[in-house]
Amino acid sequence: MGLDRQRDGAVTLNPDEEVQARLRLIFAKFTELGSTRAVRTSLAREQLRIPSRPVRGPAPHDTVWNPPRRSTIRRMLHNPAYAGAYAYGQRVVAPARQQPGRRRSGVVPMPLEQWAVCLQDVSPASMTWDTYLANRARLQANRNGSGQGGPGVPREGKALLQGIAICGRCGRRMPLRSSGPQGDFPVYRCGLEAQDSGGAQCQEVRAPGVDHAVEALVLEALVPERIALALEALGQLEREMDALEHQWQLRLERARYEAQRAQRQYNAAEPEHRLVARTLESQWEAALRAVESTERDYETWTRDHRAHITAQEQQEILSIGEDLPRVWHAETTTNADRKHLLRFVVQEVIVDQKRLRGKVWLQINWQTGARSEHEIIRHAVSYREHSEGERVQERIGQLHAQRQTDRQIAAVLHTEGYCTTYGQRFRPQNIWYVRGKWGLPNIKERGLQPDRLRWDDGA
């Protein structure tokens, strides 16, 4: 759909303006949203259908408008004809996969590099060849299941780096796993080697600490660009509204044309031939009802989506863009939205928690090609893995030698900025526990002050 072959063999774009506008909208939406599911949802929300032309019966074949489907959108994105190219050998028959009695079994897709024929710029295009290649790469990256190895589509979930976390030990993509008593604690775990060959697991990194660090770094990096981002978001909203307004105008024009065509057919019929006139009259009435329904839908859409943004709305959008952290933490911003925003500026994050004692080493590969390294203190299960375990043990030993109690030692450590293995302030029970591990005797409070002659009750 979208191309027509003339009698002389020349290939031209479909003369239907609405068909061409709908195809361009689909390709633009995929570039914006990044997944076929999101494109289908957007088209369904705006009540926009996808054109098709079933090759049935004699030519010319009529255009049929079908509800949006992910499979249809995926086929359009994979079809090189929309990029003005002619290709042969996109699929071949693998004899080993053929099944007896099934004619079309065993057909497998071939990589683009192995196509038998691929000629570019042989017909008018709805998108450039570079855009076509980018769309194919995006579709492949969205396939993160069954060992596909792509980052996948941003989904709802607590883990911010889902799909873009890379193991710093082996270089593999780290899948997300859940742990904890309720099974809702996200963990980045690299255990493919252990699953495949029974080897040791590379590493397991708790997601919250790493996510919070990357989130803070991204928001800090975008501070100089907040106003520019706000202006770009404002322009994007205006362009999207203009595109949708154009789609509605084309729908109205088509519906009115069909009604006028039905009227002309009715007027051309002989009044005495009631068998034909009644049929044409019913078709005319149906076309008029379709016009009324489309106009009502357009009025509803206009009320819900104003075609122009008011000056007050522009100021609100600009203020929101200038305060990016407020947008990031807003209740209306979903986890998938945050992941989309993150991937605009971050390509992948390499994680390694075994490189430094008690810390997680991060390398952020930005979309601009820049790289930055960072270190964060991680929660440890023991003071042997604590980033300051030796210093904590040494300091507790010094304070114990000064005959200070557990309560006093905990207060001093809190004042000096020391934390437990879980990043919390020290409490007397923590000091009591580690003293037992390190073999330090107890210092009782009663041994530090003289016995009372009388108790508070006079005894």
Coordinates of C-alpha atoms in Angstrom, one line a residue:
M1 CA 0.0 0.0 0.0
G2 CA 1.2 3.5 -0.8
L3 CA 2.6 2.8 -4.3
D4 CA 0.9 2.5 -7.7
R5 CA 2.2 0.9 -10.9
Q6 CA 1.1 2.7 -14.0
R7 CA 0.3 1.0 -17.3
D8 CA 3.8 1.9 -18.7
G9 CA 5.4 0.1 -15.7
A10 CA 6.4 3.3 -13.8
V11 CA 5.9 3.3 -10.1
T12 CA 4.4 6.3 -8.4
L13 CA 3.0 7.3 -5.0
N14 CA -0.6 6.5 -4.3
P15 CA -2.5 9.6 -5.5
D16 CA -4.8 9.4 -2.4
E17 CA -3.5 12.2 -0.1
E18 CA -5.0 10.6 3.0
V19 CA -3.2 7.4 2.4
Q20 CA 0.2 9.1 2.1
A21 CA -0.5 11.3 5.2
R22 CA -1.4 8.2 7.2
L23 CA 1.7 6.4 6.2
R24 CA 4.0 9.3 7.0
L25 CA 2.2 9.6 10.4
I26 CA 2.9 5.9 11.2
F27 CA 6.6 6.2 10.4
A28 CA 6.9 9.5 12.3
K29 CA 5.1 7.9 15.3
F30 CA 7.5 5.0 15.4
T31 CA 10.5 7.3 15.3
E32 CA 8.9 9.2 18.2
L33 CA 7.6 6.3 20.4
G34 CA 10.0 3.6 19.4
S35 CA 7.7 0.5 19.5
T36 CA 4.9 -0.9 17.4
R37 CA 2.7 -1.3 20.4
A38 CA 2.9 2.4 21.3
V39 CA 2.2 3.3 17.6
R40 CA -0.9 1.1 17.6
T41 CA -2.1 2.5 20.9
S42 CA -1.7 6.1 19.6
L43 CA -3.6 5.4 16.4
A44 CA -6.4 3.6 18.2
R45 CA -6.7 6.5 20.7
E46 CA -7.1 9.0 17.9
Q47 CA -9.4 6.6 16.0
L48 CA -7.1 6.5 13.0
R49 CA -7.2 3.4 10.7
I50 CA -4.5 1.9 8.5
P51 CA -5.1 1.7 4.7
S52 CA -4.7 -1.5 2.8
R53 CA -5.5 -2.7 -0.7
P54 CA -6.4 -6.4 -0.9
V55 CA -5.5 -7.9 -4.3
R56 CA -8.8 -9.6 -5.0
G57 CA -10.7 -9.7 -8.2
P58 CA -10.0 -7.5 -11.2
A59 CA -8.1 -4.3 -11.0
P60 CA -8.3 -1.5 -9.9
H61 CA -8.5 -2.6 -6.3
D62 CA -10.2 -0.4 -3.7
T63 CA -8.6 0.9 -0.6
V64 CA -9.8 -0.6 2.7
W65 CA -9.3 1.1 6.1
N66 CA -8.7 -1.4 8.8
P67 CA -8.2 -1.0 12.6
P68 CA -4.5 -0.6 13.5
R69 CA -2.6 -3.8 14.3
R70 CA 0.9 -4.4 15.5
S71 CA 1.6 -7.0 12.9
T72 CA 0.6 -4.6 10.1
I73 CA 2.7 -1.8 11.5
R74 CA 5.7 -4.2 11.8
R75 CA 5.4 -5.4 8.2
M76 CA 5.3 -1.8 7.0
L77 CA 8.4 -1.0 8.9
H78 CA 10.2 -4.0 7.5
N79 CA 9.1 -3.4 3.9
P80 CA 12.0 -1.7 1.9
A81 CA 9.5 -0.5 -0.7
Y82 CA 8.5 2.4 1.6
A83 CA 12.1 3.5 1.4
G84 CA 12.1 3.5 -2.4
A85 CA 14.0 0.2 -2.7
Y86 CA 13.5 -3.0 -4.6
A87 CA 14.5 -6.2 -2.7
Y88 CA 14.4 -9.9 -3.6
G89 CA 15.4 -12.8 -1.3
Q90 CA 14.2 -11.3 2.0
R91 CA 12.9 -14.8 2.8
V92 CA 14.1 -18.2 1.7
V93 CA 12.8 -21.8 2.3
A94 CA 14.9 -23.8 4.6
P95 CA 14.5 -27.5 3.6
A96 CA 15.3 -28.7 7.2
R97 CA 12.3 -26.7 8.5
Q98 CA 9.8 -27.8 5.9
Q99 CA 6.9 -29.9 7.1
P100 CA 5.2 -32.4 4.8
G101 CA 1.8 -31.3 3.6
R102 CA 2.3 -27.6 4.4
R103 CA 3.3 -25.6 1.3
R104 CA 4.5 -22.4 3.1
S105 CA 6.4 -24.1 5.9
G106 CA 10.1 -23.6 6.4
V107 CA 10.2 -20.0 5.3
V108 CA 12.8 -18.0 7.3
P109 CA 13.8 -14.3 7.0
M110 CA 17.3 -13.5 5.8
P111 CA 19.5 -10.7 7.1
L112 CA 19.7 -7.6 4.9
E113 CA 23.3 -8.3 4.0
Q114 CA 22.3 -11.7 2.5
W115 CA 19.4 -10.5 0.3
A116 CA 19.9 -11.6 -3.3
V117 CA 18.9 -8.2 -4.7
C118 CA 18.6 -4.8 -3.0
L119 CA 18.3 -1.8 -5.3
Q120 CA 17.9 1.6 -3.7
D121 CA 16.2 4.7 -5.2
V122 CA 14.1 2.8 -7.8
S123 CA 10.7 4.3 -6.7
P124 CA 9.3 7.2 -4.7
A125 CA 9.9 6.8 -1.0
S126 CA 7.9 7.7 2.1
M127 CA 11.0 7.6 4.2
T128 CA 14.8 7.7 3.6
W129 CA 16.9 4.6 3.5
D130 CA 18.8 5.7 6.7
T131 CA 15.4 5.9 8.5
Y132 CA 14.5 2.5 7.2
L133 CA 17.7 1.0 8.6
A134 CA 17.2 2.8 11.9
N135 CA 13.7 1.4 12.1
R136 CA 14.9 -2.2 11.5
A137 CA 17.7 -1.7 14.1
R138 CA 15.1 -0.4 16.6
L139 CA 12.7 -3.3 16.0
Q140 CA 15.6 -5.8 16.5
A141 CA 16.7 -4.0 19.7
N142 CA 13.1 -4.2 21.0
R143 CA 13.3 -8.0 20.9
N144 CA 14.9 -8.6 24.3
G145 CA 13.5 -12.1 24.7
S146 CA 14.9 -15.5 23.8
G147 CA 18.5 -14.4 23.8
Q148 CA 17.9 -11.5 21.3
G149 CA 20.2 -9.4 23.3
G150 CA 18.6 -6.0 22.7
P151 CA 17.6 -3.4 25.3
G152 CA 14.0 -4.0 24.7
V153 CA 11.1 -1.5 24.9
P154 CA 10.9 0.6 28.1
R155 CA 8.3 -1.1 30.3
E156 CA 6.6 -0.4 33.6
G157 CA 8.7 -1.6 36.5
K158 CA 10.9 -0.2 39.3
A159 CA 14.3 -0.9 37.6
L160 CA 15.3 2.3 35.8
L161 CA 18.2 0.6 33.9
Q162 CA 16.2 -2.4 32.7
G163 CA 17.6 -3.3 29.3
I164 CA 20.6 -1.0 29.3
A165 CA 22.6 -2.4 32.3
I166 CA 25.8 -4.1 31.0
C167 CA 27.9 -6.4 33.1
G168 CA 31.3 -5.0 33.7
R169 CA 32.8 -8.5 34.2
C170 CA 31.8 -10.2 31.0
G171 CA 30.1 -7.5 28.9
R172 CA 26.7 -9.2 28.6
R173 CA 23.4 -7.5 29.1
M174 CA 22.2 -7.9 32.7
P175 CA 18.6 -9.2 32.9
L176 CA 16.4 -8.1 35.7
R177 CA 15.4 -10.4 38.5
S178 CA 13.2 -10.0 41.5
S179 CA 14.1 -11.0 45.0
G180 CA 13.1 -10.3 48.6
P181 CA 10.3 -11.8 50.8
Q182 CA 7.6 -10.4 48.5
G183 CA 9.5 -11.0 45.3
D184 CA 9.3 -7.3 44.4
F185 CA 12.9 -6.2 45.0
P186 CA 14.6 -5.5 41.6
V187 CA 18.1 -6.9 41.1
Y188 CA 20.4 -6.8 38.1
R189 CA 21.8 -10.3 37.8
C190 CA 24.4 -11.6 35.3
G191 CA 24.1 -15.4 35.4
L192 CA 24.0 -16.5 31.8
E193 CA 27.4 -18.2 32.1
A194 CA 26.1 -20.2 35.1
Q195 CA 22.9 -21.2 33.2
D196 CA 24.7 -22.2 30.0
S197 CA 27.8 -24.1 31.2
G198 CA 27.3 -24.3 35.0
G199 CA 30.0 -21.8 35.7
A200 CA 30.1 -19.2 38.4
Q201 CA 27.7 -16.3 38.4
C202 CA 29.3 -13.0 37.3
Q203 CA 27.6 -10.6 39.8
E204 CA 24.4 -9.5 41.2
V205 CA 23.7 -5.8 41.8
R206 CA 20.8 -4.3 43.7
A207 CA 18.9 -2.0 41.5
P208 CA 17.7 0.9 43.8
G209 CA 21.2 2.2 44.7
V210 CA 22.5 2.2 41.1
D211 CA 19.2 3.6 39.7
H212 CA 19.2 6.5 42.2
A213 CA 22.8 7.4 41.4
V214 CA 22.2 7.4 37.6
E215 CA 19.0 9.3 38.0
A216 CA 20.8 12.1 39.9
L217 CA 23.6 12.2 37.4
V218 CA 21.2 12.5 34.4
L219 CA 19.2 15.2 36.0
E220 CA 22.4 17.1 36.8
A221 CA 23.7 16.7 33.3
L222 CA 20.5 18.1 31.8
V223 CA 20.4 21.3 33.9
P224 CA 21.9 23.5 31.2
E225 CA 19.5 22.1 28.6
R226 CA 16.3 22.4 30.5
I227 CA 15.0 25.5 28.7
A228 CA 16.0 24.1 25.3
L229 CA 14.2 20.9 26.1
A230 CA 11.1 22.8 27.2
L231 CA 11.1 24.7 23.9
E232 CA 11.6 21.5 21.9
A233 CA 8.7 19.8 23.8
L234 CA 6.5 22.8 23.1
G235 CA 7.3 22.7 19.4
Q236 CA 6.8 18.9 19.3
L237 CA 3.3 19.3 20.8
E238 CA 2.3 21.9 18.3
R239 CA 3.6 19.8 15.4
E240 CA 1.7 16.7 16.6
M241 CA -1.5 18.7 17.0
D242 CA -1.1 20.1 13.4
A243 CA -0.5 16.6 12.1
L244 CA -3.6 15.2 13.8
E245 CA -5.7 18.1 12.6
H246 CA -4.6 17.4 9.1
Q247 CA -5.6 13.7 9.5
W248 CA -9.1 14.7 10.6
Q249 CA -9.5 17.1 7.7
L250 CA -8.6 14.4 5.3
R251 CA -11.1 12.0 7.0
L252 CA -13.9 14.7 6.7
E253 CA -13.0 15.3 3.1
R254 CA -13.2 11.6 2.2
A255 CA -16.5 11.1 4.0
R256 CA -18.1 14.1 2.3
Y257 CA -16.8 12.9 -1.1
E258 CA -18.4 9.5 -0.6
A259 CA -21.7 11.2 0.3
Q260 CA -21.5 13.4 -2.8
R261 CA -20.6 10.4 -4.9
A262 CA -23.6 8.5 -3.6
Q263 CA -25.8 11.5 -4.3
R264 CA -24.6 11.7 -7.9
Q265 CA -25.3 8.0 -8.4
Y266 CA -28.8 8.4 -7.1
N267 CA -29.5 11.4 -9.3
A268 CA -28.2 9.5 -12.3
A269 CA -30.6 6.6 -11.8
E270 CA -34.0 6.6 -13.6
P271 CA -36.8 7.5 -11.0
E272 CA -39.1 4.8 -12.5
H273 CA -36.5 2.1 -11.8
R274 CA -37.4 1.8 -8.1
L275 CA -35.4 -1.4 -7.6
V276 CA -32.2 0.5 -8.3
A277 CA -33.3 3.8 -6.9
R278 CA -34.1 2.4 -3.5
T279 CA -30.7 0.8 -3.2
L280 CA -28.9 3.9 -4.2
E281 CA -31.0 6.0 -1.8
S282 CA -30.1 3.7 1.1
Q283 CA -26.4 4.0 0.2
W284 CA -26.7 7.8 0.1
E285 CA -28.3 7.8 3.5
A286 CA -25.6 5.6 4.9
A287 CA -22.9 8.0 3.5
L288 CA -24.7 11.0 5.0
R289 CA -24.8 9.2 8.4
A290 CA -21.1 8.5 8.1
V291 CA -20.5 12.2 7.5
E292 CA -22.5 13.2 10.6
S293 CA -20.6 10.6 12.7
T294 CA -17.2 11.8 11.5
E295 CA -18.2 15.4 12.2
R296 CA -19.3 14.6 15.7
D297 CA -16.1 12.7 16.4
Y298 CA -14.1 15.7 15.1
E299 CA -16.0 18.1 17.3
T300 CA -15.3 15.8 20.3
W301 CA -11.6 15.6 19.4
T302 CA -11.4 19.4 19.0
R303 CA -12.8 19.8 22.5
D304 CA -10.4 17.4 24.0
H305 CA -7.4 18.4 21.9
R306 CA -7.4 22.1 21.1
A307 CA -5.6 22.7 17.9
H308 CA -3.6 25.7 19.3
I309 CA -1.9 26.0 22.6
T310 CA -2.8 29.1 24.5
A311 CA -0.2 31.6 25.9
Q312 CA -0.9 30.4 29.4
E313 CA -0.4 26.8 28.4
Q314 CA 2.9 27.7 26.8
Q315 CA 4.1 29.3 30.0
E316 CA 3.1 26.3 32.0
I317 CA 4.9 23.9 29.6
L318 CA 8.0 26.1 29.7
S319 CA 7.9 26.2 33.5
I320 CA 7.6 22.5 33.6
G321 CA 10.5 22.0 31.2
E322 CA 12.7 24.4 33.3
D323 CA 11.9 22.3 36.4
L324 CA 12.8 18.8 35.0
P325 CA 13.1 17.1 38.4
R326 CA 9.5 18.0 39.2
V327 CA 8.4 16.4 35.9
W328 CA 10.6 13.4 36.6
H329 CA 9.2 12.8 40.1
A330 CA 5.6 13.7 39.2
E331 CA 2.9 11.2 40.0
T332 CA 1.6 11.3 36.4
T333 CA 5.1 10.3 35.1
T334 CA 5.2 6.6 34.8
N335 CA 8.2 4.3 35.1
A336 CA 8.1 3.7 31.3
D337 CA 8.2 7.5 30.8
R338 CA 11.3 7.9 32.9
K339 CA 13.0 5.1 31.0
H340 CA 12.1 6.8 27.7
L341 CA 13.6 10.0 29.0
L342 CA 16.7 8.3 30.2
R343 CA 17.4 6.5 26.9
F344 CA 17.3 9.9 25.1
V345 CA 20.6 10.8 26.8
V346 CA 22.1 7.5 28.0
Q347 CA 22.9 4.6 25.7
E348 CA 24.0 2.0 28.3
V349 CA 25.4 1.8 31.8
I350 CA 28.3 -0.7 32.6
V351 CA 28.1 -2.0 36.2
D352 CA 30.8 -3.7 38.2
Q353 CA 30.5 -4.2 42.0
K354 CA 33.6 -6.5 42.4
R355 CA 36.1 -4.0 41.1
L356 CA 36.2 -1.9 44.3
R357 CA 35.6 -3.1 47.9
G358 CA 32.2 -2.1 49.2
K359 CA 31.5 0.1 46.1
V360 CA 29.8 -0.2 42.7
W361 CA 31.7 1.1 39.8
L362 CA 29.7 2.7 37.0
Q363 CA 30.5 3.8 33.5
I364 CA 27.8 5.8 31.7
N365 CA 28.0 5.7 28.0
W366 CA 26.0 8.8 26.9
Q367 CA 24.2 9.1 23.6
T368 CA 26.6 11.9 22.6
G369 CA 29.5 9.4 22.6
A370 CA 31.0 10.7 25.9
R371 CA 31.8 8.4 28.8
S372 CA 31.9 9.1 32.5
E373 CA 33.0 6.9 35.5
H374 CA 31.4 7.0 38.9
E375 CA 31.6 5.1 42.2
I376 CA 28.8 4.6 44.7
I377 CA 28.9 2.9 48.1
R378 CA 26.8 -0.2 48.2
H379 CA 25.1 -2.1 51.0
A380 CA 27.3 -5.0 52.2
V381 CA 26.4 -8.1 54.1
S382 CA 29.5 -7.9 56.4
Y383 CA 32.2 -5.4 57.3
R384 CA 34.7 -7.5 55.3
E385 CA 32.9 -6.1 52.2
H386 CA 32.1 -2.7 53.6
S387 CA 33.9 0.2 51.9
E388 CA 35.1 1.5 55.3
G389 CA 35.0 -1.7 57.2
E390 CA 38.6 -1.5 58.4
R391 CA 38.3 2.1 59.4
V392 CA 35.0 1.4 61.3
Q393 CA 36.7 -1.5 63.2
E394 CA 39.7 0.6 64.0
R395 CA 37.6 3.5 65.2
I396 CA 35.4 1.3 67.4
G397 CA 38.5 -0.3 68.9
Q398 CA 39.9 3.2 69.8
L399 CA 36.6 4.3 71.4
H400 CA 36.3 1.0 73.3
A401 CA 39.9 1.5 74.6
Q402 CA 38.7 4.8 76.0
R403 CA 36.1 2.9 78.1
Q404 CA 33.2 4.3 76.2
T405 CA 29.9 2.5 76.2
D406 CA 28.0 1.2 73.2
R407 CA 25.6 4.2 73.3
Q408 CA 28.5 6.6 73.4
I409 CA 30.4 4.9 70.6
A410 CA 27.3 4.9 68.4
A411 CA 26.8 8.6 68.9
V412 CA 30.5 9.4 68.1
L413 CA 30.3 7.3 64.9
H414 CA 27.1 9.0 63.8
T415 CA 28.7 12.4 64.4
E416 CA 31.8 11.5 62.4
G417 CA 29.7 10.3 59.4
Y418 CA 30.2 6.5 59.6
C419 CA 27.4 4.2 58.5
T420 CA 26.5 0.6 58.9
T421 CA 26.8 -1.9 56.1
Y422 CA 23.2 -1.0 55.1
G423 CA 24.0 2.7 55.0
Q424 CA 22.2 3.6 58.2
R425 CA 23.3 5.4 61.3
F426 CA 25.0 3.3 64.1
R427 CA 22.8 2.4 67.1
P428 CA 23.9 0.8 70.4
Q429 CA 22.7 -2.6 69.3
N430 CA 24.9 -2.4 66.2
I431 CA 28.0 -1.8 68.4
W432 CA 27.0 -4.6 70.7
Y433 CA 26.8 -7.0 67.7
V434 CA 30.1 -6.1 66.1
R435 CA 31.9 -6.1 69.5
G436 CA 30.8 -9.7 69.9
K437 CA 32.2 -10.5 66.4
W438 CA 35.5 -8.8 67.2
G439 CA 35.9 -10.1 70.7
L440 CA 35.7 -6.8 72.6
P441 CA 34.4 -7.0 76.2
N442 CA 31.3 -5.1 77.3
I443 CA 31.6 -1.7 79.0
K444 CA 28.8 -1.2 81.4
E445 CA 27.4 2.2 82.2
R446 CA 27.2 1.4 85.9
G447 CA 31.0 1.0 85.9
L448 CA 31.5 4.6 84.8
Q449 CA 29.8 6.4 87.7
P450 CA 29.5 5.8 91.4
D451 CA 26.7 3.8 92.9
R452 CA 23.7 5.8 94.0
L453 CA 23.1 6.2 97.8
R454 CA 19.4 6.5 97.2
W455 CA 17.1 5.6 94.4
D456 CA 14.5 8.1 93.1
D457 CA 11.8 6.5 95.2
G458 CA 13.7 7.1 98.4
A459 CA 14.9 3.5 98.9

